[in-house]
Coordinates of C-alpha atoms (C1' of nucleotides) in Angstrom, one line a residue:
Chain X
M511 CA 187.2 -18.5 85.9
D512 CA 189.8 -15.9 84.8
N513 CA 188.6 -13.1 87.0
V514 CA 191.6 -13.4 89.2
I515 CA 194.4 -13.4 86.8
Q516 CA 195.6 -10.0 87.7
M517 CA 196.1 -10.9 91.3
R518 CA 195.6 -7.9 93.5
E519 CA 197.5 -7.6 96.7
Q520 CA 194.8 -8.6 99.1
S521 CA 193.6 -11.4 96.9
P522 CA 191.0 -13.5 98.6
T523 CA 192.0 -16.9 99.7
W524 CA 192.0 -18.4 96.3
C525 CA 194.3 -21.3 97.2
A526 CA 191.8 -22.5 99.8
A527 CA 189.7 -23.8 97.0
G528 CA 191.2 -27.0 95.7
R529 CA 188.6 -27.4 93.0
L530 CA 190.2 -25.0 90.6
P531 CA 189.7 -25.5 86.9
R532 CA 192.0 -28.1 85.5
A533 CA 195.6 -26.8 85.4
G534 CA 197.7 -27.0 82.3
V535 CA 194.8 -26.3 80.0
A536 CA 196.3 -24.9 76.8
E537 CA 194.6 -21.7 75.7
H538 CA 196.1 -19.9 72.8
S539 CA 197.2 -16.4 72.3
R540 CA 199.1 -14.6 69.5
L541 CA 202.8 -14.1 69.2
G542 CA 202.2 -10.4 69.0
D543 CA 200.8 -10.5 72.6
L544 CA 204.0 -12.1 73.8
L545 CA 206.1 -9.5 72.0
E546 CA 204.1 -6.7 73.5
L547 CA 204.4 -8.2 77.0
M548 CA 208.2 -8.4 76.6
G549 CA 208.3 -4.7 75.6
A550 CA 209.1 -5.2 72.0
D551 CA 208.7 -2.3 69.7
L552 CA 205.5 -3.1 67.7
R553 CA 204.9 0.2 65.8
D554 CA 205.2 -1.8 62.6
P555 CA 203.5 -5.1 63.3
P556 CA 205.9 -7.9 62.4
P557 CA 204.9 -10.3 59.7
G558 CA 204.4 -13.3 62.0
A559 CA 202.6 -11.4 64.9
D560 CA 199.4 -13.3 64.4
R561 CA 200.9 -16.7 64.9
P562 CA 199.1 -18.7 67.6
I563 CA 201.2 -19.4 70.7
P564 CA 200.1 -21.7 73.5
V565 CA 199.4 -20.3 77.0
R566 CA 199.6 -22.5 80.1
Q567 CA 197.9 -21.9 83.3
L568 CA 199.3 -23.1 86.6
H569 CA 198.0 -23.0 90.2
A570 CA 200.1 -22.4 93.3
G571 CA 202.6 -25.2 93.9
E572 CA 202.3 -26.7 90.5
A573 CA 205.6 -27.4 88.7
L574 CA 206.2 -25.8 85.3
F575 CA 208.9 -28.3 84.7
H576 CA 210.9 -30.7 86.9
E577 CA 214.6 -31.0 87.3
G578 CA 216.1 -33.3 84.7
A579 CA 213.0 -33.2 82.6
L580 CA 213.4 -33.3 78.9
A581 CA 213.6 -29.8 77.4
E582 CA 210.7 -29.3 75.2
A583 CA 210.0 -25.6 75.5
I584 CA 211.0 -22.3 77.0
H585 CA 208.6 -20.1 78.8
F586 CA 207.8 -16.4 79.3
V587 CA 205.9 -15.5 82.4
R588 CA 202.6 -13.8 81.6
A589 CA 201.4 -13.5 85.1
G590 CA 202.3 -14.7 88.6
T591 CA 205.6 -15.7 90.2
F592 CA 207.8 -18.8 90.0
K593 CA 210.7 -20.0 92.0
S594 CA 213.7 -21.6 90.2
F595 CA 215.5 -24.2 92.2
R596 CA 217.8 -27.1 92.2
T597 CA 217.8 -30.1 94.6
A598 CA 221.0 -31.5 96.1
E599 CA 221.5 -35.2 96.5
D600 CA 220.7 -35.0 100.2
G601 CA 217.4 -33.3 99.5
Y602 CA 218.5 -29.7 100.2
E603 CA 216.6 -27.4 97.9
Q604 CA 218.7 -24.5 96.7
V605 CA 216.6 -21.6 95.4
L606 CA 218.2 -19.9 92.5
G607 CA 215.8 -17.1 92.0
F608 CA 212.3 -15.8 91.8
V609 CA 210.9 -15.2 88.4
G610 CA 208.1 -12.8 87.7
R611 CA 206.1 -11.2 84.9
A612 CA 207.8 -10.7 81.5
E613 CA 210.8 -12.9 82.5
I614 CA 212.1 -15.9 80.7
L615 CA 212.2 -19.4 82.3
G616 CA 213.9 -22.6 81.3
F617 CA 216.4 -21.3 78.8
D618 CA 219.2 -23.0 80.7
A619 CA 217.9 -26.3 79.3
I620 CA 218.9 -25.6 75.7
C621 CA 222.6 -26.5 76.0
R622 CA 221.9 -29.9 77.6
G623 CA 218.5 -30.9 76.2
S624 CA 217.2 -31.3 79.8
H625 CA 216.3 -28.9 82.5
P626 CA 219.2 -28.4 85.0
T627 CA 216.8 -26.6 87.3
G628 CA 213.2 -27.0 88.3
A629 CA 210.5 -24.3 88.4
V630 CA 207.2 -24.2 90.4
A631 CA 204.5 -21.6 90.5
L632 CA 204.3 -19.7 93.8
E633 CA 200.8 -18.4 93.0
K634 CA 198.3 -18.7 90.3
S635 CA 200.3 -18.0 87.2
S636 CA 200.4 -18.3 83.4
V637 CA 203.1 -18.6 80.9
Y638 CA 203.6 -18.4 77.1
V639 CA 205.1 -21.6 75.8
V640 CA 207.6 -21.5 73.0
L641 CA 208.4 -25.0 71.8
L642 CA 212.1 -25.6 71.0
R643 CA 211.3 -26.5 67.4
D644 CA 209.6 -23.1 67.0
L645 CA 212.4 -21.2 68.7
G646 CA 214.8 -21.3 65.8
E647 CA 212.1 -21.0 63.1
W648 CA 210.5 -18.0 64.7
G649 CA 213.8 -16.4 65.3
Q650 CA 214.6 -16.6 61.6
L651 CA 211.2 -15.4 60.4
V652 CA 210.5 -12.7 63.0
P653 CA 213.7 -10.7 63.8
E654 CA 211.7 -8.9 66.5
F655 CA 211.2 -12.2 68.2
E656 CA 214.9 -13.0 68.1
H657 CA 215.8 -9.6 69.6
M658 CA 213.2 -10.2 72.3
V659 CA 214.8 -13.5 73.2
H660 CA 218.2 -11.9 73.3
R661 CA 217.1 -9.2 75.7
S662 CA 215.2 -11.7 77.9
V663 CA 218.2 -14.0 78.3
S664 CA 220.5 -11.1 78.8
S665 CA 218.2 -10.0 81.7
A666 CA 218.1 -13.4 83.1
L667 CA 221.9 -13.5 83.0
S668 CA 222.0 -10.1 84.8
N669 CA 219.9 -11.5 87.6
R670 CA 222.7 -13.7 88.7
C671 CA 224.4 -10.5 89.8
E672 CA 221.5 -10.0 92.2
M673 CA 221.9 -13.4 93.6
A674 CA 225.6 -12.8 94.1
G675 CA 224.7 -9.5 95.7
V676 CA 222.6 -11.1 98.4
M677 CA 224.8 -14.1 98.9
A678 CA 227.9 -12.0 99.1
A679 CA 229.6 -12.3 102.4
V680 CA 227.6 -9.9 104.5
A681 CA 225.4 -10.1 107.6
A682 CA 222.1 -11.8 107.4
E683 CA 220.1 -8.7 108.0
V684 CA 221.9 -7.0 105.2
R685 CA 221.2 -9.9 102.9
L686 CA 217.5 -9.6 103.7
S687 CA 217.4 -5.9 103.2
R688 CA 219.0 -6.3 99.8
F689 CA 216.5 -9.0 99.0
L690 CA 213.6 -6.8 100.0
L691 CA 214.9 -3.9 97.9
Q692 CA 215.2 -6.3 94.9
L693 CA 211.6 -7.3 95.4
S694 CA 210.6 -3.7 95.8
R695 CA 212.2 -2.8 92.5
R696 CA 210.4 -5.7 90.8
M697 CA 207.1 -4.7 92.2
V698 CA 207.5 -1.3 90.8
A699 CA 208.4 -2.8 87.4
A700 CA 205.3 -4.8 87.6
G701 CA 203.2 -1.8 88.4
H702 CA 202.7 -2.4 92.1
S703 CA 203.6 -0.4 95.1
A704 CA 207.3 -0.2 96.0
R705 CA 206.7 0.2 99.7
R706 CA 204.1 -2.4 100.5
F707 CA 203.7 -5.9 99.0
R708 CA 203.0 -9.5 99.9
L709 CA 205.8 -12.1 99.8
R710 CA 204.9 -15.0 97.5
M711 CA 207.4 -17.4 99.0
I712 CA 207.8 -19.0 102.4
R713 CA 210.7 -18.2 104.8
R714 CA 212.5 -21.4 103.9
D715 CA 212.7 -20.3 100.2
I716 CA 214.0 -16.9 101.2
A717 CA 216.5 -18.6 103.5
S718 CA 217.7 -20.8 100.8
Y719 CA 218.0 -17.9 98.4
L720 CA 219.9 -15.8 100.9
G721 CA 222.1 -18.7 102.0
V722 CA 221.1 -18.7 105.7
A723 CA 218.9 -20.8 108.0
H724 CA 215.3 -20.0 108.0
E725 CA 215.3 -19.1 111.6
T726 CA 217.9 -16.5 110.8
V727 CA 215.6 -15.1 108.2
S728 CA 212.9 -14.8 110.9
R729 CA 215.3 -13.1 113.2
S730 CA 216.5 -10.7 110.5
F731 CA 212.9 -9.7 109.7
S732 CA 212.4 -8.9 113.4
A733 CA 215.7 -7.0 113.5
L734 CA 214.8 -4.8 110.5
A735 CA 211.4 -4.2 112.1
D736 CA 213.0 -3.3 115.4
L737 CA 215.2 -0.8 113.6
G738 CA 212.1 0.9 112.2
L739 CA 213.0 0.1 108.6
I740 CA 210.1 -2.2 107.8
V741 CA 206.9 -3.5 109.2
V742 CA 206.2 -7.1 108.7
D743 CA 203.3 -9.4 109.5
Q744 CA 203.8 -12.9 108.1
R745 CA 204.0 -12.5 104.4
E746 CA 202.9 -8.9 104.4
V747 CA 205.8 -6.4 104.2
E748 CA 205.9 -2.7 104.3
I749 CA 209.0 -0.6 103.9
V750 CA 208.6 2.4 106.2
D751 CA 212.0 3.9 105.7
M752 CA 213.1 3.3 102.2
D753 CA 216.2 5.5 102.5
G754 CA 217.2 3.9 105.7
L755 CA 216.8 0.5 104.2
H756 CA 219.0 1.5 101.2
A757 CA 221.7 2.8 103.6
F758 CA 221.5 -0.3 105.6
S759 CA 221.8 -2.6 102.6
R760 CA 225.0 -0.9 101.6
N761 CA 226.9 -2.4 104.5
T762 CA 229.4 -5.0 103.3
R763 CA 231.2 -7.1 105.8
R764 CA 232.9 -5.6 108.8
H765 CA 231.3 -3.9 111.7
F766 CA 228.5 -2.1 110.0
D767 CA 228.1 1.0 112.2
D768 CA 229.7 3.7 110.0
V769 CA 227.4 4.1 107.0
W770 CA 224.3 3.3 108.9
A771 CA 225.0 5.0 112.2
N772 CA 224.9 8.6 110.9
H773 CA 221.6 7.8 109.2
H774 CA 219.9 6.5 112.3
S775 CA 221.6 8.1 115.3
R776 CA 219.7 11.4 115.1
P777 CA 217.0 12.4 112.7
A778 CA 218.7 15.8 112.5
A779 CA 221.7 14.1 111.0
A780 CA 219.7 12.7 108.2
T781 CA 221.3 13.1 104.8
A782 CA 220.3 16.0 102.5
N783 CA 217.9 14.1 100.3
A784 CA 216.6 11.9 103.0
R785 CA 213.2 12.8 104.1
L786 CA 212.0 10.6 107.0
A787 CA 208.6 9.1 106.9
Q788 CA 206.5 9.1 110.0
P789 CA 208.6 7.3 112.5
E790 CA 206.4 4.4 113.5
A791 CA 203.4 2.5 112.3
A792 CA 203.3 -0.2 115.0
Chain Y
M878 CA 238.6 5.1 93.6
D879 CA 239.6 3.4 90.4
N880 CA 240.9 5.9 88.0
V881 CA 239.4 4.0 85.2
I882 CA 235.9 4.9 84.4
Q883 CA 235.2 4.5 80.8
M884 CA 238.8 4.2 79.6
R885 CA 239.4 2.5 76.4
E886 CA 241.5 -0.6 76.3
Q887 CA 244.2 0.9 74.2
S888 CA 246.0 2.2 77.3
P889 CA 249.3 0.3 77.2
T890 CA 250.4 0.3 80.8
W891 CA 247.3 -0.6 82.5
C892 CA 248.8 -2.8 85.1
A893 CA 252.4 -3.3 86.2
A894 CA 254.1 -4.9 83.2
G895 CA 253.9 -2.5 80.4
R896 CA 256.5 -3.8 78.1
L897 CA 254.3 -6.4 76.5
P898 CA 253.5 -5.9 72.9
R899 CA 250.6 -3.5 72.6
A900 CA 247.5 -5.3 73.7
G901 CA 244.2 -5.0 71.8
V902 CA 245.8 -5.5 68.4
A903 CA 243.0 -6.8 66.2
E904 CA 243.9 -9.8 64.2
H905 CA 241.2 -11.4 62.1
S906 CA 239.9 -14.8 61.7
R907 CA 236.9 -16.4 60.0
L908 CA 233.4 -17.0 61.4
G909 CA 233.8 -20.6 60.7
D910 CA 236.7 -20.8 63.2
L911 CA 234.5 -19.4 65.9
L912 CA 231.7 -21.9 65.0
E913 CA 234.2 -24.7 65.1
L914 CA 235.5 -23.6 68.5
M915 CA 232.0 -23.5 69.9
G916 CA 231.3 -27.0 68.8
A917 CA 228.9 -26.2 66.0
D918 CA 228.2 -28.9 63.4
L919 CA 230.1 -27.9 60.3
R920 CA 229.6 -30.9 58.1
D921 CA 228.0 -28.6 55.6
P922 CA 229.9 -25.4 55.7
P923 CA 227.4 -22.6 56.4
P924 CA 227.1 -19.9 53.7
G925 CA 228.7 -17.1 55.8
A926 CA 231.5 -19.2 57.3
D927 CA 234.2 -17.2 55.6
R928 CA 233.2 -13.9 57.0
P929 CA 236.0 -12.1 58.8
I930 CA 235.7 -11.8 62.5
P931 CA 238.1 -9.8 64.7
V932 CA 240.2 -11.5 67.3
R933 CA 241.6 -9.6 70.3
Q934 CA 244.6 -10.5 72.4
L935 CA 244.9 -9.6 76.1
H936 CA 247.7 -10.0 78.6
A937 CA 247.3 -11.0 82.2
G938 CA 245.5 -8.4 84.2
E939 CA 244.1 -6.5 81.2
A940 CA 240.4 -5.7 81.2
L941 CA 238.3 -7.0 78.4
F942 CA 235.6 -4.4 79.4
H943 CA 234.9 -2.4 82.4
E944 CA 231.8 -2.2 84.6
G945 CA 229.4 0.4 83.2
A946 CA 231.2 0.5 79.9
L947 CA 229.1 1.0 76.8
A948 CA 228.1 -2.3 75.3
E949 CA 229.7 -2.6 71.9
A950 CA 230.3 -6.3 71.4
I951 CA 230.0 -9.7 73.0
H952 CA 233.0 -12.0 73.2
F953 CA 233.8 -15.7 72.9
V954 CA 236.9 -16.9 74.7
R955 CA 239.3 -18.4 72.2
A956 CA 242.1 -19.1 74.7
G957 CA 242.9 -18.2 78.3
T958 CA 240.8 -17.4 81.4
F959 CA 238.8 -14.4 82.6
K960 CA 237.1 -13.5 85.8
S961 CA 233.7 -11.8 85.7
F962 CA 233.1 -9.5 88.6
R963 CA 231.1 -6.6 90.0
T964 CA 232.4 -3.9 92.4
A965 CA 230.2 -2.7 95.3
E966 CA 230.0 0.9 96.3
D967 CA 232.5 0.4 99.1
G968 CA 235.0 -1.2 96.8
Y969 CA 234.3 -4.8 97.6
E970 CA 234.8 -6.9 94.5
Q971 CA 232.3 -9.7 94.1
V972 CA 233.6 -12.3 91.7
L973 CA 230.7 -13.8 89.7
G974 CA 232.5 -16.5 87.9
F975 CA 235.6 -17.7 85.9
V976 CA 235.2 -17.9 82.2
G977 CA 237.3 -20.1 80.0
R978 CA 237.7 -21.5 76.5
A979 CA 234.6 -21.6 74.3
E980 CA 232.5 -19.6 76.7
I981 CA 230.6 -16.5 76.1
L982 CA 231.4 -13.2 77.8
G983 CA 229.5 -9.9 78.1
F984 CA 226.1 -11.0 76.9
D985 CA 224.5 -9.6 80.0
A986 CA 225.1 -6.1 78.6
I987 CA 222.5 -6.5 75.8
C988 CA 219.5 -5.7 77.9
R989 CA 220.8 -2.4 79.2
G990 CA 223.2 -1.2 76.6
S991 CA 226.1 -1.2 79.1
H992 CA 228.1 -3.8 80.9
P993 CA 226.7 -4.6 84.4
T994 CA 229.8 -6.6 85.1
G995 CA 233.5 -6.2 84.3
A996 CA 235.8 -8.8 82.9
V997 CA 239.6 -9.1 83.2
A998 CA 242.0 -11.6 81.8
L999 CA 243.7 -13.8 84.4
E1000 CA 246.4 -14.9 81.9
K1001 CA 247.4 -14.3 78.4
S1002 CA 244.1 -14.7 76.5
S1003 CA 242.3 -14.1 73.3
V1004 CA 238.7 -13.6 72.3
Y1005 CA 236.6 -13.5 69.2
V1006 CA 234.7 -10.2 69.0
V1007 CA 231.2 -10.0 67.8
L1008 CA 229.9 -6.5 67.4
L1009 CA 226.4 -5.9 68.5
R1010 CA 225.4 -4.6 65.0
D1011 CA 226.7 -7.9 63.6
L1012 CA 224.9 -10.1 66.1
G1013 CA 221.5 -9.7 64.7
E1014 CA 222.5 -9.7 61.1
W1015 CA 224.7 -12.9 61.4
G1016 CA 221.9 -14.6 63.3
Q1017 CA 219.5 -14.0 60.5
L1018 CA 222.0 -15.0 57.8
V1019 CA 223.7 -17.9 59.5
P1020 CA 221.3 -20.1 61.4
E1021 CA 224.2 -22.1 62.7
F1022 CA 225.5 -19.0 64.4
E1023 CA 222.2 -18.3 66.0
H1024 CA 222.1 -21.8 67.4
M1025 CA 225.6 -21.4 68.7
V1026 CA 224.7 -18.2 70.5
H1027 CA 221.7 -19.9 72.1
R1028 CA 223.7 -22.8 73.3
S1029 CA 226.5 -20.5 74.7
V1030 CA 224.1 -18.3 76.6
S1031 CA 222.2 -21.3 77.9
S1032 CA 225.5 -22.6 79.2
A1033 CA 226.3 -19.3 80.8
L1034 CA 222.9 -19.4 82.5
S1035 CA 223.6 -22.9 83.8
N1036 CA 226.8 -21.7 85.3
R1037 CA 224.9 -19.7 87.8
C1038 CA 223.8 -23.0 89.3
E1039 CA 227.4 -23.7 89.9
M1040 CA 227.8 -20.4 91.7
A1041 CA 224.8 -21.1 93.8
G1042 CA 226.2 -24.6 94.5
V1043 CA 229.4 -23.2 96.1
M1044 CA 227.8 -20.3 97.8
A1045 CA 225.0 -22.4 99.3
A1046 CA 225.1 -22.6 103.0
V1047 CA 227.8 -25.1 103.6
A1048 CA 231.1 -25.3 105.4
A1049 CA 234.0 -23.4 103.8
E1050 CA 235.9 -26.6 103.1
V1051 CA 233.0 -28.0 101.2
R1052 CA 232.6 -24.9 99.2
L1053 CA 236.3 -25.1 98.2
S1054 CA 236.0 -28.8 97.4
R1055 CA 233.1 -28.1 95.1
F1056 CA 235.0 -25.3 93.5
L1057 CA 237.9 -27.5 92.8
L1058 CA 235.7 -30.1 91.2
Q1059 CA 234.1 -27.5 89.0
L1060 CA 237.6 -26.5 87.9
S1061 CA 238.6 -30.1 87.4
R1062 CA 235.6 -30.6 85.1
R1063 CA 236.5 -27.5 83.1
M1064 CA 240.1 -28.6 82.8
V1065 CA 238.9 -31.9 81.3
A1066 CA 236.6 -30.1 78.9
A1067 CA 239.6 -28.0 77.8
G1068 CA 241.7 -31.0 77.3
H1069 CA 243.9 -30.8 80.4
S1070 CA 244.4 -33.1 83.3
A1071 CA 241.5 -33.5 85.7
R1072 CA 243.8 -34.2 88.6
R1073 CA 246.5 -31.6 88.4
F1074 CA 246.2 -28.0 87.3
R1075 CA 247.3 -24.5 88.1
L1076 CA 244.9 -22.0 89.5
R1077 CA 244.8 -18.9 87.5
M1078 CA 243.2 -16.7 90.2
I1079 CA 244.5 -15.5 93.5
R1080 CA 243.1 -16.5 96.8
R1081 CA 241.1 -13.4 97.2
D1082 CA 239.2 -14.0 94.0
I1083 CA 238.4 -17.5 95.1
A1084 CA 237.3 -16.2 98.5
S1085 CA 235.0 -13.7 96.8
Y1086 CA 233.5 -16.4 94.6
L1087 CA 233.0 -18.7 97.5
G1088 CA 231.6 -16.0 99.7
V1089 CA 234.2 -16.4 102.5
A1090 CA 237.3 -14.5 103.8
H1091 CA 240.5 -15.2 101.9
E1092 CA 242.1 -16.4 105.1
T1093 CA 239.3 -19.0 105.3
V1094 CA 240.2 -20.2 101.8
S1095 CA 243.8 -20.7 102.9
R1096 CA 242.7 -22.6 105.9
S1097 CA 240.3 -24.7 103.8
F1098 CA 243.1 -25.6 101.4
S1099 CA 245.2 -26.7 104.3
A1100 CA 242.3 -28.7 105.7
L1101 CA 241.7 -30.5 102.5
A1102 CA 245.4 -31.2 102.2
D1103 CA 245.5 -32.6 105.8
L1104 CA 242.6 -34.9 104.9
G1105 CA 244.7 -36.3 102.2
L1106 CA 242.3 -35.3 99.5
I1107 CA 244.5 -32.8 97.6
V1108 CA 248.1 -31.6 97.6
V1109 CA 248.5 -27.9 97.1
D1110 CA 251.5 -25.6 96.7
Q1111 CA 250.5 -22.0 96.1
R1112 CA 248.6 -22.0 92.9
E1113 CA 249.5 -25.6 92.0
V1114 CA 246.8 -28.1 92.9
E1115 CA 246.7 -31.9 92.6
I1116 CA 243.7 -33.9 93.5
V1117 CA 245.0 -37.1 95.0
D1118 CA 241.7 -38.7 96.1
M1119 CA 239.1 -37.8 93.5
D1120 CA 236.4 -40.1 95.0
G1121 CA 237.1 -38.8 98.4
L1122 CA 236.8 -35.2 97.3
H1123 CA 233.5 -36.0 95.5
A1124 CA 232.2 -37.6 98.7
F1125 CA 233.4 -34.7 100.8
S1126 CA 231.8 -32.1 98.5
R1127 CA 228.4 -33.7 98.9
N1128 CA 228.2 -32.6 102.5
T1129 CA 225.5 -29.9 102.9
R1130 CA 225.3 -28.1 106.2
R1131 CA 225.2 -29.9 109.4
H1132 CA 228.0 -31.8 111.0
F1133 CA 229.5 -33.6 108.1
D1134 CA 230.6 -36.9 109.5
D1135 CA 228.0 -39.3 108.1
V1136 CA 228.4 -39.4 104.4
W1137 CA 232.1 -38.8 104.5
A1138 CA 233.0 -41.1 107.3
N1139 CA 232.3 -44.5 105.7
H1140 CA 234.3 -43.4 102.6
H1141 CA 237.3 -42.5 104.7
S1142 CA 237.3 -45.4 107.1
R1143 CA 241.0 -46.0 106.5
P1144 CA 243.3 -43.9 108.7
A1145 CA 244.3 -40.6 107.2
A1146 CA 247.1 -40.9 104.8
A1147 CA 250.0 -38.8 105.8
T1148 CA 248.5 -36.1 108.0
A1149 CA 251.8 -34.4 107.8
N1150 CA 252.0 -31.7 105.2
A1151 CA 252.7 -33.6 102.1
R1152 CA 253.9 -30.7 99.9
L1153 CA 253.7 -31.0 96.2
A1154 CA 256.8 -32.6 94.8
Q1155 CA 258.3 -30.3 92.2
P1156 CA 256.0 -28.2 90.1
E1157 CA 256.5 -29.1 86.5
A1158 CA 254.9 -27.4 83.6
A1159 CA 252.9 -30.0 81.8
Chain G
dC1106 C1' 188.4 -29.6 115.3
dG1107 C1' 192.8 -32.1 115.2
dA1108 C1' 196.9 -32.4 112.1
dT1109 C1' 200.3 -30.2 109.8
dC1110 C1' 203.1 -26.6 108.5
dA1111 C1' 204.7 -21.7 108.7
dG1112 C1' 206.7 -18.5 111.6
dT1113 C1' 208.8 -16.8 115.8
dT1114 C1' 211.9 -16.8 119.8
dG1115 C1' 215.3 -18.7 123.2
dA1116 C1' 219.7 -21.0 124.5
dA1117 C1' 224.0 -23.4 123.6
dG1118 C1' 227.7 -24.4 120.7
dG1119 C1' 230.8 -23.9 116.9
dG1120 C1' 232.4 -22.0 112.6
dT1121 C1' 234.0 -17.9 110.4
dC1122 C1' 235.4 -13.2 110.5
dT1123 C1' 238.8 -9.9 111.8
dC1124 C1' 243.1 -8.4 113.3
dA1125 C1' 247.7 -9.7 113.7
dA1126 C1' 252.2 -11.5 112.4
dC1127 C1' 255.2 -14.0 109.4
dG1128 C1' 257.4 -16.2 105.1
dC1129 C1' 257.8 -16.0 100.4
dG1130 C1' 258.4 -14.4 95.5
dA1131 C1' 258.4 -11.0 91.9
dG1132 C1' 259.3 -6.6 90.2
dT1133 C1' 262.0 -2.2 91.2
dG1134 C1' 265.6 0.8 91.5
dG1135 C1' 269.7 1.9 94.0
Chain L
dC1029 C1' 273.8 -7.5 92.2
dC1030 C1' 271.2 -7.0 96.0
dA1031 C1' 268.5 -4.7 99.3
dC1032 C1' 263.8 -3.0 99.1
dT1033 C1' 258.9 -2.9 98.5
dC1034 C1' 254.7 -4.9 97.8
dG1035 C1' 251.4 -8.2 97.1
dC1036 C1' 250.3 -13.1 97.8
dG1037 C1' 249.8 -16.9 100.9
dT1038 C1' 249.7 -19.0 105.5
dT1039 C1' 248.8 -19.4 110.4
dG1040 C1' 247.3 -18.0 115.1
dA1041 C1' 244.0 -16.0 118.6
dG1042 C1' 239.8 -13.8 120.2
dA1043 C1' 235.2 -12.1 119.3
dC1044 C1' 231.0 -12.5 117.2
dC1045 C1' 227.5 -14.1 114.3
dC1046 C1' 225.1 -17.9 112.8
dT1047 C1' 223.6 -22.6 113.1
dT1048 C1' 221.3 -26.0 115.5
dC1049 C1' 218.0 -27.9 118.7
dA1050 C1' 214.0 -26.9 121.1
dA1051 C1' 209.5 -25.1 122.3
dC1052 C1' 205.6 -22.4 121.3
dT1053 C1' 202.0 -19.8 118.7
dG1054 C1' 199.2 -19.1 114.8
dA1055 C1' 197.5 -20.1 110.2
dT1056 C1' 195.8 -23.4 107.0
dC1057 C1' 193.5 -27.4 105.6
dG1058 C1' 191.2 -31.9 105.4

DNA sequence: CGATCAGTTGAAGGGTCTCAACGCGAGTGG
DNA sequence: CCACTCGCGTTGAGACCCTTCAACTGATCG
């Protein structure tokens, strides 16, 4: 039943089958595996590396924890993708970010004792579970673990710059281009292709994250495609002009014709390091 | 464009007023003071509470650390206010948040070794300085310190929900009302009045934080004042209808007349510009 | 195979951006 | 001491982008 944990890009329609094995089953792994996943230096195996650590499996759409739920544990994504969100009183769901492999989830609950944000899996996923009562103990006993937690939280804190970057006051197409480049960078970090990937989230989630209407997201996808920067088919996205997309994403406010114009007006006027890919793939 | 790339803080005349006593002078305090400031439970004094910890003073406009600067320490605000920001390639300054008393600053630098964001004091301020090489050691020796760091970072992580809350796709006046309520809550936490306070940041910083033009911020201030919810004179703000402001801030997208109408059934109080009486320093 | 949702596209309206101009206060230097 | 400068804050007017409502197609699922 685990033969699809390392989801490939063209994963068969797994979500079609509703009779997946029971979710939430608690396997167990070792603390050393978590440390390795998070990039800790394990040349000298830490003393507590063989401690058992629970692993939780989730299927698409399943909640890892709900808003307001009592904080019992923090999580480290072993595989899959999650969305972090917060629901307003009127029901509007504000997406705060998309969390992938080797990222921390739920740490914002520590200061209040309950989760200020919710988290749901966008695909078949699994997480390492660190109970709060273990967090302090392990940190004291395994310094490497404490360092890993610090780095993870620091990264999570850095991600809010990314959110600010896309929600900054710019045109919708620019927001989308920045979002796609963020995703591209993450795909590379996860070992996938930087140019072609499948979106795990629906347009509405993207729209919420970008701070625009979901129709505007659709139009922006079409606009970027018409510009020859990307090719998109539903959730499947391919960046056909990475340099052009980068140049386009640098536009902030104002009539954005300057930076981008000289890149697109004539191929001959391309920048020095810009090598154009084959023009079209339609 | 900024002539400051990696410049040290010692530079006396960084901004206009250079005749302040040299900033950056390092007093010293005790670790126990920091723990007390951060709300740690000190009924049984921790073993390392008498460790010396440096304190740094900053005047208004002085940078605590610059973008891209090497990460040497994290900071805890002892007094004053800072703005955290990030500068785009075209010079646009995106404000990520405003950091006040008992909040952590600069933790996002740990995962990269350099500061992804800058921080400048908005008024006369002071911070506790925790060098990175002390961070791990103190955490191992003083569990209470480690818990305090966890709580602080968790709070900082929660703050990004607040940013998302104001930058969410809503009308500019609603964004501003939410921002003012955030500020009000912080003022209470810092022991000040919830209804009347002085803004430490200029309109442009607010605009960047809210994701709108600074002229729009001005217009939104006027709009909230015309509605009789607040009274504003330059940086001085008074919330005259706290419940109304709360109700108004709940509007998300859409023509906001429903939720707010029934609360404001009575005719508007003094649509005329009711300027603030006389600003008094409280 | 019908129901529901995701995604796209069009049209109309309105909110915000941008460019202006102006008042004001603080710091500067004559 | 007082013009002077410069940045902050406010307000107006026009253009433009986005929102909203609407209809439609296609995909997914029971």
